[in-house]
Coordinates of C-alpha atoms in Angstrom, one line a residue:
Chain A
L10 CA 13.5 94.4 9.0
N11 CA 13.8 91.5 11.5
E12 CA 13.9 87.8 10.6
F13 CA 10.1 87.4 10.8
E14 CA 9.4 90.4 8.6
I15 CA 11.9 89.2 6.0
I16 CA 10.2 85.8 5.8
D17 CA 6.8 87.4 5.6
Q18 CA 7.7 89.9 3.0
F19 CA 9.9 87.9 0.7
F20 CA 9.6 84.2 1.3
L21 CA 6.1 83.3 2.5
R22 CA 3.7 82.3 -0.1
K23 CA 0.1 81.8 0.9
S24 CA -0.7 78.9 -1.4
Y25 CA 1.1 75.7 -2.3
S26 CA 0.5 74.0 -5.5
K27 CA 0.5 70.6 -3.7
P28 CA -1.6 71.5 -0.7
G29 CA -2.1 68.0 0.8
W30 CA 1.5 67.3 0.7
V31 CA 3.0 70.1 2.7
K32 CA 1.2 69.7 6.0
V33 CA 3.1 72.5 7.8
G34 CA 5.3 74.9 5.8
I35 CA 7.2 78.0 6.7
G36 CA 6.6 79.5 10.2
D37 CA 6.8 76.6 12.6
D38 CA 9.8 74.9 14.3
G39 CA 9.9 72.5 11.4
A40 CA 8.1 71.6 8.2
V41 CA 5.8 68.6 8.2
L42 CA 5.6 66.7 4.9
A43 CA 3.4 63.7 4.0
A44 CA 5.9 60.9 3.3
H45 CA 4.4 57.6 4.3
E46 CA 1.0 56.1 5.0
D47 CA 1.9 55.7 8.7
N48 CA 4.4 58.6 9.3
D49 CA 5.0 62.2 8.4
L50 CA 8.5 63.6 7.8
V51 CA 9.5 66.6 9.9
V52 CA 12.5 68.7 8.8
A53 CA 14.1 71.6 10.6
T54 CA 17.3 73.6 10.0
D55 CA 19.4 76.2 11.8
T56 CA 22.5 78.2 11.0
L57 CA 24.9 79.2 13.7
V58 CA 27.3 82.0 12.7
S59 CA 30.6 82.8 14.5
G60 CA 30.4 86.1 16.4
I61 CA 26.6 85.9 16.4
H62 CA 25.6 82.6 17.9
F63 CA 28.9 81.6 19.4
W64 CA 32.4 83.1 19.9
E65 CA 35.0 82.1 17.3
E66 CA 37.3 81.1 20.2
S67 CA 34.6 78.9 21.8
S68 CA 35.5 75.2 22.3
P69 CA 34.9 73.4 19.0
V70 CA 33.5 70.5 21.1
N71 CA 30.8 72.8 22.3
I72 CA 30.2 74.4 18.8
G73 CA 29.8 70.9 17.4
Y74 CA 27.4 69.9 20.1
K75 CA 25.3 73.0 20.0
S76 CA 25.1 73.1 16.2
L77 CA 23.3 69.8 16.3
A78 CA 21.4 70.5 19.5
V79 CA 19.5 73.5 18.2
S80 CA 18.1 71.6 15.2
L81 CA 17.2 68.6 17.4
S82 CA 15.4 71.1 19.7
D83 CA 13.2 72.1 16.8
L84 CA 12.3 68.5 16.1
A85 CA 11.6 68.0 19.8
A86 CA 9.1 70.9 19.7
M87 CA 7.3 69.1 16.9
G88 CA 7.2 65.8 18.8
A89 CA 9.4 64.2 16.2
D90 CA 11.8 61.2 16.5
P91 CA 15.1 62.5 15.0
D92 CA 16.7 60.1 12.5
W93 CA 19.1 61.8 10.0
V94 CA 21.1 64.9 9.8
L95 CA 23.0 67.0 7.2
L96 CA 26.0 69.1 8.2
N97 CA 27.1 72.2 6.2
L98 CA 30.4 73.4 7.5
V99 CA 32.0 76.7 6.4
I100 CA 35.5 77.0 7.9
R101 CA 38.3 79.5 7.3
E102 CA 40.9 76.8 7.3
A103 CA 41.2 73.0 7.6
D104 CA 42.6 72.8 11.2
S105 CA 42.7 69.1 12.1
Q106 CA 42.6 69.6 15.8
W107 CA 39.6 71.9 15.6
L108 CA 37.7 69.6 13.2
E109 CA 38.4 66.6 15.4
N110 CA 37.0 68.4 18.4
F111 CA 34.1 69.7 16.5
A112 CA 33.2 66.2 15.3
S113 CA 33.5 64.7 18.8
G114 CA 31.0 67.2 20.2
F115 CA 28.7 66.7 17.3
F116 CA 28.8 62.9 17.4
E117 CA 28.5 62.8 21.2
L118 CA 25.0 64.2 20.8
A119 CA 24.2 62.4 17.6
D120 CA 25.0 59.1 19.2
R121 CA 22.9 59.8 22.2
F122 CA 19.8 60.2 20.0
D123 CA 20.9 57.6 17.4
V124 CA 20.9 60.3 14.7
Q125 CA 22.9 59.5 11.5
L126 CA 25.0 62.0 9.7
V127 CA 24.0 61.2 6.0
G128 CA 25.6 64.1 4.1
G129 CA 26.4 67.8 3.9
D130 CA 28.9 70.2 2.5
T131 CA 32.3 71.5 3.5
T132 CA 33.5 74.8 2.1
C133 CA 35.9 77.6 3.0
G134 CA 34.7 81.0 4.3
P135 CA 33.8 82.8 7.5
L136 CA 33.0 80.2 10.2
S137 CA 29.3 79.1 10.2
I138 CA 27.5 75.8 10.6
T139 CA 24.1 74.7 9.2
V140 CA 22.5 71.6 10.5
T141 CA 19.4 70.2 8.9
A142 CA 17.7 67.4 10.8
G143 CA 14.9 65.0 9.7
G144 CA 12.7 63.0 11.9
W145 CA 9.3 61.2 11.9
V146 CA 6.0 61.5 13.7
P147 CA 3.0 59.2 13.4
K148 CA 0.7 60.5 10.6
E149 CA -1.0 63.8 11.7
G150 CA 0.9 63.5 15.0
A151 CA 3.2 66.5 14.8
I152 CA 2.7 69.2 17.4
T153 CA 2.5 72.6 15.8
R154 CA 2.4 76.1 17.1
A155 CA -1.1 76.5 15.8
G156 CA -3.3 74.3 18.0
A157 CA -3.8 76.3 21.2
K158 CA -7.3 77.2 22.3
S159 CA -8.5 80.0 24.6
G160 CA -8.3 78.7 28.1
D161 CA -5.5 76.2 27.5
L162 CA -2.9 76.2 30.1
V163 CA 0.7 77.2 29.3
F164 CA 3.6 75.0 30.5
V165 CA 7.4 75.2 30.2
S166 CA 10.0 72.5 30.8
G167 CA 13.2 73.0 32.9
T168 CA 14.2 76.4 34.0
L169 CA 14.5 79.6 31.9
G170 CA 17.1 82.4 31.7
D171 CA 20.2 80.2 32.5
A172 CA 21.7 80.6 29.1
A173 CA 21.2 84.3 29.0
L174 CA 22.7 84.6 32.4
G175 CA 25.6 82.4 31.4
L176 CA 26.4 85.0 28.8
E177 CA 26.9 87.6 31.6
V178 CA 29.1 85.4 33.9
E179 CA 32.8 85.0 33.5
P180 CA 33.9 81.6 32.1
E181 CA 35.8 80.6 35.3
R182 CA 32.7 81.0 37.5
M183 CA 30.5 79.3 35.0
A184 CA 32.5 76.1 35.1
N185 CA 31.2 75.7 38.7
L186 CA 27.6 76.5 37.8
P187 CA 26.6 73.7 35.5
S188 CA 23.1 75.0 34.9
L189 CA 24.6 78.2 33.4
S190 CA 26.7 76.2 30.9
R191 CA 23.4 75.7 29.0
I192 CA 24.6 78.5 26.7
H193 CA 27.0 75.9 25.3
R194 CA 25.3 72.6 25.7
P195 CA 21.5 72.9 25.5
E196 CA 19.6 69.7 26.0
P197 CA 17.1 69.0 23.2
R198 CA 13.9 67.8 24.9
I199 CA 13.4 64.9 22.4
R200 CA 11.6 62.4 24.6
L201 CA 9.4 65.0 26.3
G202 CA 8.3 66.3 22.8
Q203 CA 7.4 62.8 21.7
E204 CA 5.3 62.1 24.8
L205 CA 3.6 65.5 24.3
R206 CA 2.2 64.5 20.9
T207 CA -1.0 63.2 22.5
I208 CA -1.1 65.8 25.3
A209 CA -0.1 69.2 24.1
S210 CA -2.4 71.4 21.9
A211 CA 0.6 73.4 20.6
A212 CA 4.4 73.7 21.3
I213 CA 7.4 75.8 20.5
D214 CA 11.0 75.7 21.6
V215 CA 12.1 78.7 23.6
S216 CA 15.1 80.0 21.7
D217 CA 14.4 83.8 21.5
G218 CA 12.9 84.4 25.0
L219 CA 9.6 83.2 26.4
A220 CA 7.8 86.5 25.5
S221 CA 8.6 86.3 21.9
D222 CA 8.2 82.5 21.4
L223 CA 5.0 82.2 23.4
T224 CA 3.6 85.2 21.5
H225 CA 4.4 83.4 18.2
L226 CA 2.6 80.3 19.4
A227 CA -0.5 82.2 20.5
R228 CA -0.6 84.3 17.3
A229 CA -0.2 81.2 15.2
S230 CA -3.2 79.6 17.1
G231 CA -5.8 81.9 15.5
G232 CA -4.6 85.2 16.7
M233 CA -4.7 84.4 20.4
G234 CA -2.7 85.9 23.2
A235 CA -1.1 84.6 26.4
V236 CA -1.2 85.6 30.1
V237 CA 1.7 84.5 32.2
D238 CA 2.1 84.7 35.9
E239 CA 5.6 86.0 36.4
R240 CA 5.7 84.5 39.9
L241 CA 5.4 81.0 38.4
I242 CA 8.3 81.2 35.9
P243 CA 10.9 78.6 36.9
F244 CA 14.5 79.6 37.6
S245 CA 17.4 77.4 38.6
D246 CA 18.8 77.6 42.1
N247 CA 22.1 78.7 40.6
A248 CA 20.4 81.6 38.8
C249 CA 18.6 82.6 41.9
S250 CA 21.9 82.7 43.8
L251 CA 23.4 85.1 41.3
K252 CA 20.6 87.6 40.5
P253 CA 17.5 89.1 42.0
R254 CA 14.2 87.6 40.6
D255 CA 13.2 90.7 38.7
E256 CA 16.5 90.6 36.7
L257 CA 16.1 86.9 36.0
L258 CA 12.6 87.6 34.8
L259 CA 13.9 89.9 32.0
L260 CA 16.4 87.2 31.0
A261 CA 13.6 84.6 30.8
L262 CA 11.3 86.9 28.8
S263 CA 13.7 88.4 26.4
G264 CA 17.0 86.4 26.6
G265 CA 17.9 83.7 24.2
D266 CA 19.1 80.1 23.9
D267 CA 17.1 78.3 26.6
Y268 CA 15.9 75.5 24.2
E269 CA 13.2 74.4 26.7
L270 CA 9.8 73.5 25.4
C271 CA 6.9 75.8 25.9
F272 CA 3.5 74.1 25.3
T273 CA -0.2 74.4 25.8
A274 CA -2.8 71.9 26.9
N275 CA -6.4 71.6 27.8
P276 CA -6.8 72.0 31.6
S277 CA -8.1 68.4 31.8
R278 CA -4.6 67.2 30.9
E279 CA -2.8 68.8 33.8
K280 CA -2.6 65.6 35.9
A281 CA -1.2 63.7 32.9
I282 CA 1.5 66.4 32.5
V283 CA 2.5 66.1 36.2
R284 CA 2.8 62.4 35.7
L285 CA 4.8 62.9 32.5
S286 CA 7.2 65.2 34.3
G287 CA 8.1 62.4 36.7
Q288 CA 8.4 59.8 33.9
V289 CA 10.8 61.8 31.8
G290 CA 12.6 63.3 34.8
I291 CA 12.2 66.9 33.7
P292 CA 10.5 69.6 35.7
I293 CA 7.4 71.0 34.0
T294 CA 5.8 74.1 35.3
R295 CA 2.4 75.6 34.6
I296 CA 3.0 79.3 34.0
G297 CA -0.1 80.8 32.5
M298 CA -3.0 80.5 30.1
I299 CA -4.0 81.2 26.5
S300 CA -6.5 84.1 26.1
E301 CA -8.5 85.6 23.3
T302 CA -6.9 89.0 23.8
P303 CA -3.8 89.1 21.5
G304 CA -0.4 89.9 23.0
F305 CA 1.8 88.8 25.8
W306 CA 0.4 89.7 29.3
L307 CA 2.2 89.4 32.6
I308 CA 0.6 89.0 36.0
G309 CA 3.1 90.8 38.3
S310 CA 4.0 90.2 42.0
G311 CA 1.1 92.5 43.1
G312 CA -1.4 90.4 41.0
K313 CA -1.9 93.1 38.4
C314 CA -1.9 92.2 34.7
K315 CA 0.1 94.3 32.3
Q316 CA 1.1 93.8 28.6
Y317 CA 4.8 93.0 28.2
L318 CA 6.2 94.9 25.2
G319 CA 9.9 94.0 25.7
G320 CA 10.0 91.7 22.7
G321 CA 12.3 88.8 22.1
Y322 CA 16.0 88.2 21.9
Q323 CA 17.4 89.0 18.5
H324 CA 20.8 87.8 17.7
Q325 CA 22.5 91.1 16.9
W326 CA 21.9 92.3 13.4
A327 CA 25.4 93.7 12.9
P328 CA 26.4 95.7 9.9
D329 CA 29.8 94.0 9.9
V330 CA 31.0 90.9 11.9
Chain B
L5 CA 43.3 68.9 3.9
N6 CA 40.7 69.2 1.1
E7 CA 37.0 68.8 1.4
F8 CA 37.1 65.0 0.7
E9 CA 39.9 64.4 3.2
I10 CA 38.1 66.3 5.9
I11 CA 35.0 64.2 5.3
D12 CA 37.0 61.0 5.3
Q13 CA 39.0 61.8 8.4
F14 CA 36.4 63.3 10.7
F15 CA 32.8 62.7 9.5
L16 CA 32.6 59.4 7.7
R17 CA 31.6 56.5 9.9
K18 CA 31.8 53.1 8.4
S19 CA 28.8 51.6 10.1
Y20 CA 25.3 52.8 10.7
S21 CA 23.2 51.6 13.6
K22 CA 20.2 51.5 11.3
P23 CA 21.7 49.9 8.2
G24 CA 18.6 49.2 6.1
W25 CA 17.3 52.6 6.6
V26 CA 20.1 54.8 5.2
K27 CA 20.4 53.4 1.7
V28 CA 23.1 55.9 0.6
G29 CA 25.0 58.0 3.2
I30 CA 27.8 60.5 3.0
G31 CA 29.8 60.5 -0.3
D32 CA 27.2 60.7 -3.1
D33 CA 25.4 63.7 -4.6
G34 CA 22.6 63.1 -2.1
A35 CA 21.6 60.8 0.7
V36 CA 18.9 58.1 0.0
L37 CA 16.7 57.2 2.9
A38 CA 14.0 54.6 3.1
A39 CA 10.8 56.6 3.6
H40 CA 7.8 54.9 2.0
E41 CA 6.9 51.5 0.7
D42 CA 6.9 52.8 -2.8
N43 CA 9.5 55.7 -2.7
D44 CA 12.8 56.6 -1.2
L45 CA 13.6 60.1 0.0
V46 CA 16.7 61.8 -1.5
V47 CA 18.2 64.8 0.3
A48 CA 21.0 67.0 -0.9
T49 CA 22.5 70.2 0.4
D50 CA 25.0 72.9 -0.7
T51 CA 26.4 76.1 0.7
L52 CA 27.4 79.0 -1.4
V53 CA 29.7 81.5 0.2
S54 CA 30.2 85.1 -1.0
G55 CA 33.7 85.6 -2.4
I56 CA 34.1 81.9 -3.0
H57 CA 31.2 80.7 -5.0
F58 CA 29.9 84.0 -6.2
W59 CA 30.9 87.7 -6.1
E60 CA 29.3 89.7 -3.3
E61 CA 28.4 92.3 -6.0
S62 CA 26.8 89.6 -8.3
S63 CA 23.1 90.2 -9.2
P64 CA 21.0 88.9 -6.3
V65 CA 18.6 87.5 -8.9
N66 CA 21.4 85.2 -10.1
I67 CA 22.6 84.4 -6.5
G68 CA 19.0 83.3 -5.7
Y69 CA 18.7 81.2 -8.8
K70 CA 22.1 79.6 -8.5
S71 CA 21.8 78.8 -4.8
L72 CA 18.7 76.6 -5.6
A73 CA 20.1 75.3 -8.9
V74 CA 23.2 73.6 -7.4
S75 CA 21.1 71.6 -4.9
L76 CA 18.6 70.6 -7.6
S77 CA 21.5 69.5 -9.7
D78 CA 22.5 67.1 -7.0
L79 CA 18.9 65.7 -7.0
A80 CA 19.1 65.4 -10.8
A81 CA 22.2 63.3 -10.6
M82 CA 20.4 60.9 -8.3
G83 CA 17.4 60.7 -10.6
A84 CA 15.1 62.3 -8.0
D85 CA 11.9 64.3 -8.5
P86 CA 12.5 67.5 -6.4
D87 CA 9.7 68.4 -4.0
W88 CA 10.6 70.6 -1.1
V89 CA 13.5 72.9 -0.2
L90 CA 14.8 74.7 2.9
L91 CA 16.7 78.0 2.6
N92 CA 19.2 79.2 5.2
L93 CA 20.2 82.8 4.4
V94 CA 23.1 84.5 6.2
I95 CA 23.1 88.2 5.2
R96 CA 25.0 91.2 6.5
E97 CA 22.0 93.5 6.5
A98 CA 18.3 93.4 5.7
D99 CA 18.4 95.2 2.3
S100 CA 14.8 95.0 0.9
Q101 CA 15.8 95.5 -2.7
W102 CA 18.5 92.8 -2.5
L103 CA 16.1 90.4 -0.8
E104 CA 13.3 91.0 -3.3
N105 CA 15.7 90.3 -6.2
F106 CA 17.2 87.2 -4.5
A107 CA 13.7 85.8 -3.9
S108 CA 12.7 86.5 -7.5
G109 CA 15.6 84.4 -8.8
F110 CA 15.1 81.7 -6.3
F111 CA 11.3 81.4 -7.0
E112 CA 11.8 81.6 -10.7
L113 CA 13.6 78.3 -10.6
A114 CA 11.5 76.8 -7.8
D115 CA 8.3 77.5 -9.7
R116 CA 9.7 75.9 -12.9
F117 CA 10.2 72.6 -11.1
D118 CA 7.2 73.0 -8.7
V119 CA 9.5 72.9 -5.7
Q120 CA 8.1 74.3 -2.5
L121 CA 10.0 76.4 0.0
V122 CA 8.9 74.8 3.3
G123 CA 11.3 76.4 5.8
G124 CA 14.8 77.7 6.6
D125 CA 16.6 80.2 8.7
T126 CA 17.5 83.8 8.4
T127 CA 20.4 85.2 10.3
C128 CA 23.0 88.0 10.2
G129 CA 26.6 87.4 9.2
P130 CA 28.9 87.3 6.2
L131 CA 26.8 86.5 3.1
S132 CA 26.3 82.8 2.5
I133 CA 23.4 80.6 1.4
T134 CA 22.6 77.0 2.2
V135 CA 19.9 75.2 0.2
T136 CA 18.7 71.8 1.2
A137 CA 16.5 70.0 -1.2
G138 CA 14.4 66.9 -0.8
G139 CA 12.9 64.7 -3.6
W140 CA 11.7 61.3 -4.3
V141 CA 12.7 58.3 -6.4
P142 CA 10.8 55.0 -6.8
K143 CA 12.0 52.5 -4.2
E144 CA 15.6 51.4 -5.0
G145 CA 15.4 53.7 -8.1
A146 CA 18.1 56.2 -7.1
I147 CA 21.1 56.5 -9.4
T148 CA 24.3 56.5 -7.3
R149 CA 27.9 57.0 -8.1
A150 CA 28.6 53.4 -7.3
G151 CA 27.0 51.3 -10.0
A152 CA 29.4 51.5 -13.0
K153 CA 30.9 48.4 -14.4
S154 CA 34.1 47.9 -16.3
G155 CA 33.2 48.4 -20.0
D156 CA 30.3 50.7 -19.4
L157 CA 30.3 53.7 -21.6
V158 CA 30.7 57.2 -20.2
F159 CA 28.3 60.0 -21.3
V160 CA 28.0 63.7 -20.6
S161 CA 25.0 66.1 -21.1
G162 CA 25.3 69.5 -22.7
T163 CA 28.7 71.1 -23.1
L164 CA 31.5 71.5 -20.7
G165 CA 33.8 74.4 -19.7
D166 CA 31.4 77.2 -20.4
A167 CA 31.1 78.2 -16.8
A168 CA 34.8 78.2 -16.2
L169 CA 35.3 80.2 -19.4
G170 CA 32.6 82.6 -18.3
L171 CA 34.8 83.4 -15.2
E172 CA 37.5 84.6 -17.6
V173 CA 35.4 86.8 -19.8
E174 CA 34.4 90.3 -19.0
P175 CA 30.8 90.8 -18.0
E176 CA 29.9 93.0 -21.0
R177 CA 31.0 90.4 -23.5
M178 CA 29.4 87.6 -21.6
A179 CA 25.9 89.2 -22.0
N180 CA 26.2 88.5 -25.7
L181 CA 27.3 84.9 -25.2
P182 CA 24.5 83.2 -23.4
S183 CA 26.2 79.8 -23.1
L184 CA 28.9 81.4 -21.0
S185 CA 26.3 82.9 -18.5
R186 CA 26.0 79.4 -17.2
I187 CA 28.3 80.4 -14.4
H188 CA 25.3 82.3 -13.0
R189 CA 22.4 80.3 -14.2
P190 CA 23.2 76.6 -14.4
E191 CA 20.3 74.4 -15.6
P192 CA 19.6 71.5 -13.3
R193 CA 19.1 68.4 -15.5
I194 CA 16.1 67.2 -13.5
R195 CA 14.1 65.5 -16.3
L196 CA 17.2 63.9 -17.8
G197 CA 18.1 62.5 -14.4
Q198 CA 14.7 61.0 -13.9
E199 CA 14.7 59.3 -17.4
L200 CA 18.2 57.9 -16.6
R201 CA 17.0 55.9 -13.6
T202 CA 16.4 52.9 -15.7
I203 CA 19.2 53.5 -18.2
A204 CA 22.3 54.7 -16.3
S205 CA 24.5 52.5 -14.1
A206 CA 25.9 55.4 -12.2
A207 CA 25.8 59.2 -12.4
I208 CA 27.3 62.4 -10.9
D209 CA 26.8 66.1 -11.5
V210 CA 29.9 67.8 -12.9
S211 CA 30.5 70.6 -10.5
D212 CA 34.3 70.4 -9.9
G213 CA 35.5 69.5 -13.4
L214 CA 35.1 66.3 -15.4
A215 CA 38.4 64.7 -14.3
S216 CA 37.6 65.0 -10.6
D217 CA 34.0 64.1 -10.7
L218 CA 34.3 61.2 -13.1
T219 CA 37.2 59.9 -11.0
H220 CA 34.9 60.0 -8.0
L221 CA 32.3 58.0 -9.8
A222 CA 34.7 55.4 -11.0
R223 CA 36.4 55.0 -7.6
A224 CA 33.0 54.7 -5.9
S225 CA 32.1 51.9 -8.4
G226 CA 34.5 49.4 -6.8
G227 CA 37.8 51.2 -7.4
M228 CA 37.4 51.5 -11.2
G229 CA 39.0 54.1 -13.5
A230 CA 37.9 56.0 -16.5
V231 CA 39.3 56.5 -20.0
V232 CA 38.0 59.6 -21.9
D233 CA 38.7 60.5 -25.5
E234 CA 39.5 64.2 -25.3
R235 CA 38.4 64.6 -29.0
L236 CA 34.9 63.7 -28.0
I237 CA 34.4 66.2 -25.1
P238 CA 31.6 68.6 -26.2
F239 CA 32.2 72.3 -26.2
S240 CA 29.8 75.1 -27.1
D241 CA 30.2 77.0 -30.4
N242 CA 30.6 80.2 -28.3
A243 CA 33.4 78.6 -26.3
C244 CA 35.1 77.4 -29.5
S245 CA 35.0 80.9 -31.0
L246 CA 36.9 82.3 -27.9
K247 CA 39.6 79.7 -27.1
P248 CA 41.6 77.0 -28.8
R249 CA 40.4 73.5 -28.1
D250 CA 43.4 72.5 -25.9
E251 CA 42.6 75.4 -23.5
L252 CA 38.9 74.5 -23.4
L253 CA 39.9 71.0 -22.6
L254 CA 41.6 72.1 -19.4
L255 CA 38.6 74.1 -18.4
A256 CA 36.4 71.1 -18.9
L257 CA 38.7 68.7 -17.0
S258 CA 39.6 70.9 -14.1
G259 CA 37.2 73.9 -14.2
G260 CA 34.1 74.1 -12.0
D261 CA 30.4 74.9 -12.1
D262 CA 29.2 73.1 -15.2
Y263 CA 26.3 71.3 -13.5
E264 CA 25.9 68.9 -16.4
L265 CA 25.3 65.2 -15.7
C266 CA 28.1 62.6 -16.3
F267 CA 26.8 59.1 -16.3
T268 CA 27.7 55.6 -17.3
A269 CA 25.6 52.8 -19.0
N270 CA 26.0 49.4 -20.4
P271 CA 26.9 49.6 -24.2
S272 CA 23.6 47.9 -25.0
R273 CA 21.8 51.1 -23.8
E274 CA 23.5 53.5 -26.3
K275 CA 20.6 53.6 -28.7
A276 CA 18.2 54.3 -25.9
I277 CA 20.4 57.2 -24.8
V278 CA 20.4 58.7 -28.3
R279 CA 16.6 58.5 -28.3
L280 CA 16.4 60.0 -24.8
S281 CA 18.6 62.9 -25.9
G282 CA 16.1 63.8 -28.6
Q283 CA 13.2 63.4 -26.2
V284 CA 14.5 65.7 -23.5
G285 CA 16.1 68.1 -26.0
I286 CA 19.6 68.0 -24.5
P287 CA 22.7 66.9 -26.3
I288 CA 24.2 63.8 -24.8
T289 CA 27.7 62.8 -25.9
R290 CA 29.6 59.5 -25.4
I291 CA 33.1 60.5 -24.3
G292 CA 34.7 57.3 -22.9
M293 CA 34.6 54.1 -21.0
I294 CA 35.0 52.7 -17.5
S295 CA 38.1 50.6 -17.0
E296 CA 39.5 48.3 -14.3
T297 CA 42.7 50.4 -14.1
P298 CA 42.1 53.1 -11.5
G299 CA 42.6 56.8 -12.3
F300 CA 41.5 59.2 -15.0
W301 CA 43.0 58.5 -18.4
L302 CA 42.9 60.7 -21.5
I303 CA 43.2 59.6 -25.1
G304 CA 44.8 62.6 -26.8
S305 CA 44.6 63.9 -30.4
G306 CA 47.3 61.5 -31.5
G307 CA 45.4 58.5 -30.1
K308 CA 47.8 58.0 -27.2
C309 CA 46.4 57.3 -23.7
K310 CA 47.9 59.2 -20.8
Q311 CA 46.9 59.5 -17.2
Y312 CA 45.6 63.0 -16.4
L313 CA 46.8 64.2 -13.0
G314 CA 45.5 67.8 -13.1
G315 CA 42.9 67.2 -10.4
G316 CA 39.6 69.0 -10.0
Y317 CA 38.5 72.5 -9.3
Q318 CA 38.7 73.4 -5.7
H319 CA 36.9 76.6 -4.7
Q320 CA 39.8 78.5 -3.3
W321 CA 40.6 77.5 0.3
A322 CA 41.4 81.0 1.4
P323 CA 42.9 81.8 4.8
D324 CA 40.9 84.9 5.0
V325 CA 38.0 86.0 2.9

């Protein structure tokens, strides 16, 4: 059983007793709740476990930064304006130096987005961190995974595969290759997400590889599929200098931890998206299209279309960690 | 460093950049956030770690129940009406039987309070569970720890010490002593908390022992203290049949996991509280008074008043678990 099967089998309930109130429940980047006559509340949560999502010996500054970044990335994918955050910290021991560094990384990012730490829990145990973030969208303004239509174009922000490639590169070399340090310090695409509210038909953050995440988006949008032209997938110059394109492609499709936004839009919005890319200073690349045929399809270098069955990145399901 | 010192040193910031918006931040049972012209949002979160808060071999039905109960108990202490919940599950392996039982305990309690599971995260790692609950109070209606005045009476719901005593009793005997099974299945005092909004001056849920939790409440209320008459502390008949009163007293003062509400009120409200006890069907006992002298003071069986320095229950801060 993988994460999605567990949710489906044990935790997903088809009906809510308060249907109007939960606007989006389990199965999107965040939940959307009716809260205010003008705004909806978006909440998202992620747990990072030592040995699975980061190395126990990683810099606590980076662990603090990343533990907040991944939840903010979920809010970005919903188009939400982040506002408050809860921090649940499970630590083996109360090491002051570690805690101070963890807090400095956490607050560095919190301060940039003016997010307030309003509560949490601290307990002892094997190192893991849960961050729950809350934010707001204008009423009915949240971007979900479910709005894509057949014929919508598929876009992605930034470059893909850098984080997965970073996992393969020795730490000393990585220090000289900033784009590969994204494994430690992903950038939540908050402003981009907010601007996409009125442009995108659906969005998701790319955390488990493009193939897996875009398939989720397409499936959530009424059982659609996606066709991606592999020649259009954007890679960083650093990545291209380290690996041939076909290897980078696998990292982008099935690697993890990119935390870029993948979104869809009606073709009529393409010019607005080009303009937006300039406004927010983030490259945005059109990579494909939503289709009525389910599944994830790749147009290869020869122009032929094949189904990609490689699946997504699963943080290792280890019997003992 | 204990939990409270960690929060103080590394995570508590004295000023918020959006002061009107965060009504109650770190340091209460939950955070209170301005959300709506009529209602405030209350969020609370707790992490339970295997080997610290429950035994790995405990019934997963009970683990599911308790992981939700402890967060709902925090909402109860704030007087909130619980509405939605997020579940972050870290499990070593995807054992269908365990998951099914966990979900049945979780949803048993969720359904009783009409709380909707709207999202979460599932990942692999050493077993731990984080539940984050959201609820609503009428605007400015949240009960905090900070409102007690000198001369206010101190009350407690139910009976104390049963959970701590349950830890000492063999499982076979416990099955015949339902009140001691509270270690596994605490009852969140949701309805009582809501009724107390207009009656209590301050409230807290008793999770780390009465001495510790009431001291927190008194200190948060402008540096006050509390005087408790040990002869008035309520114990269950089961507990009294198993231990002498002086041993039970230590369990109530410094044991954990009671999840009863401790609250304060102006003496003029005592009759209303007696009436409320009957309405909600929960015993409520007056046990003491708030005083201007800081600290936790006990009036003993001989009528003498002594400071109690035993501290609260700290879930073991283990170097390796």
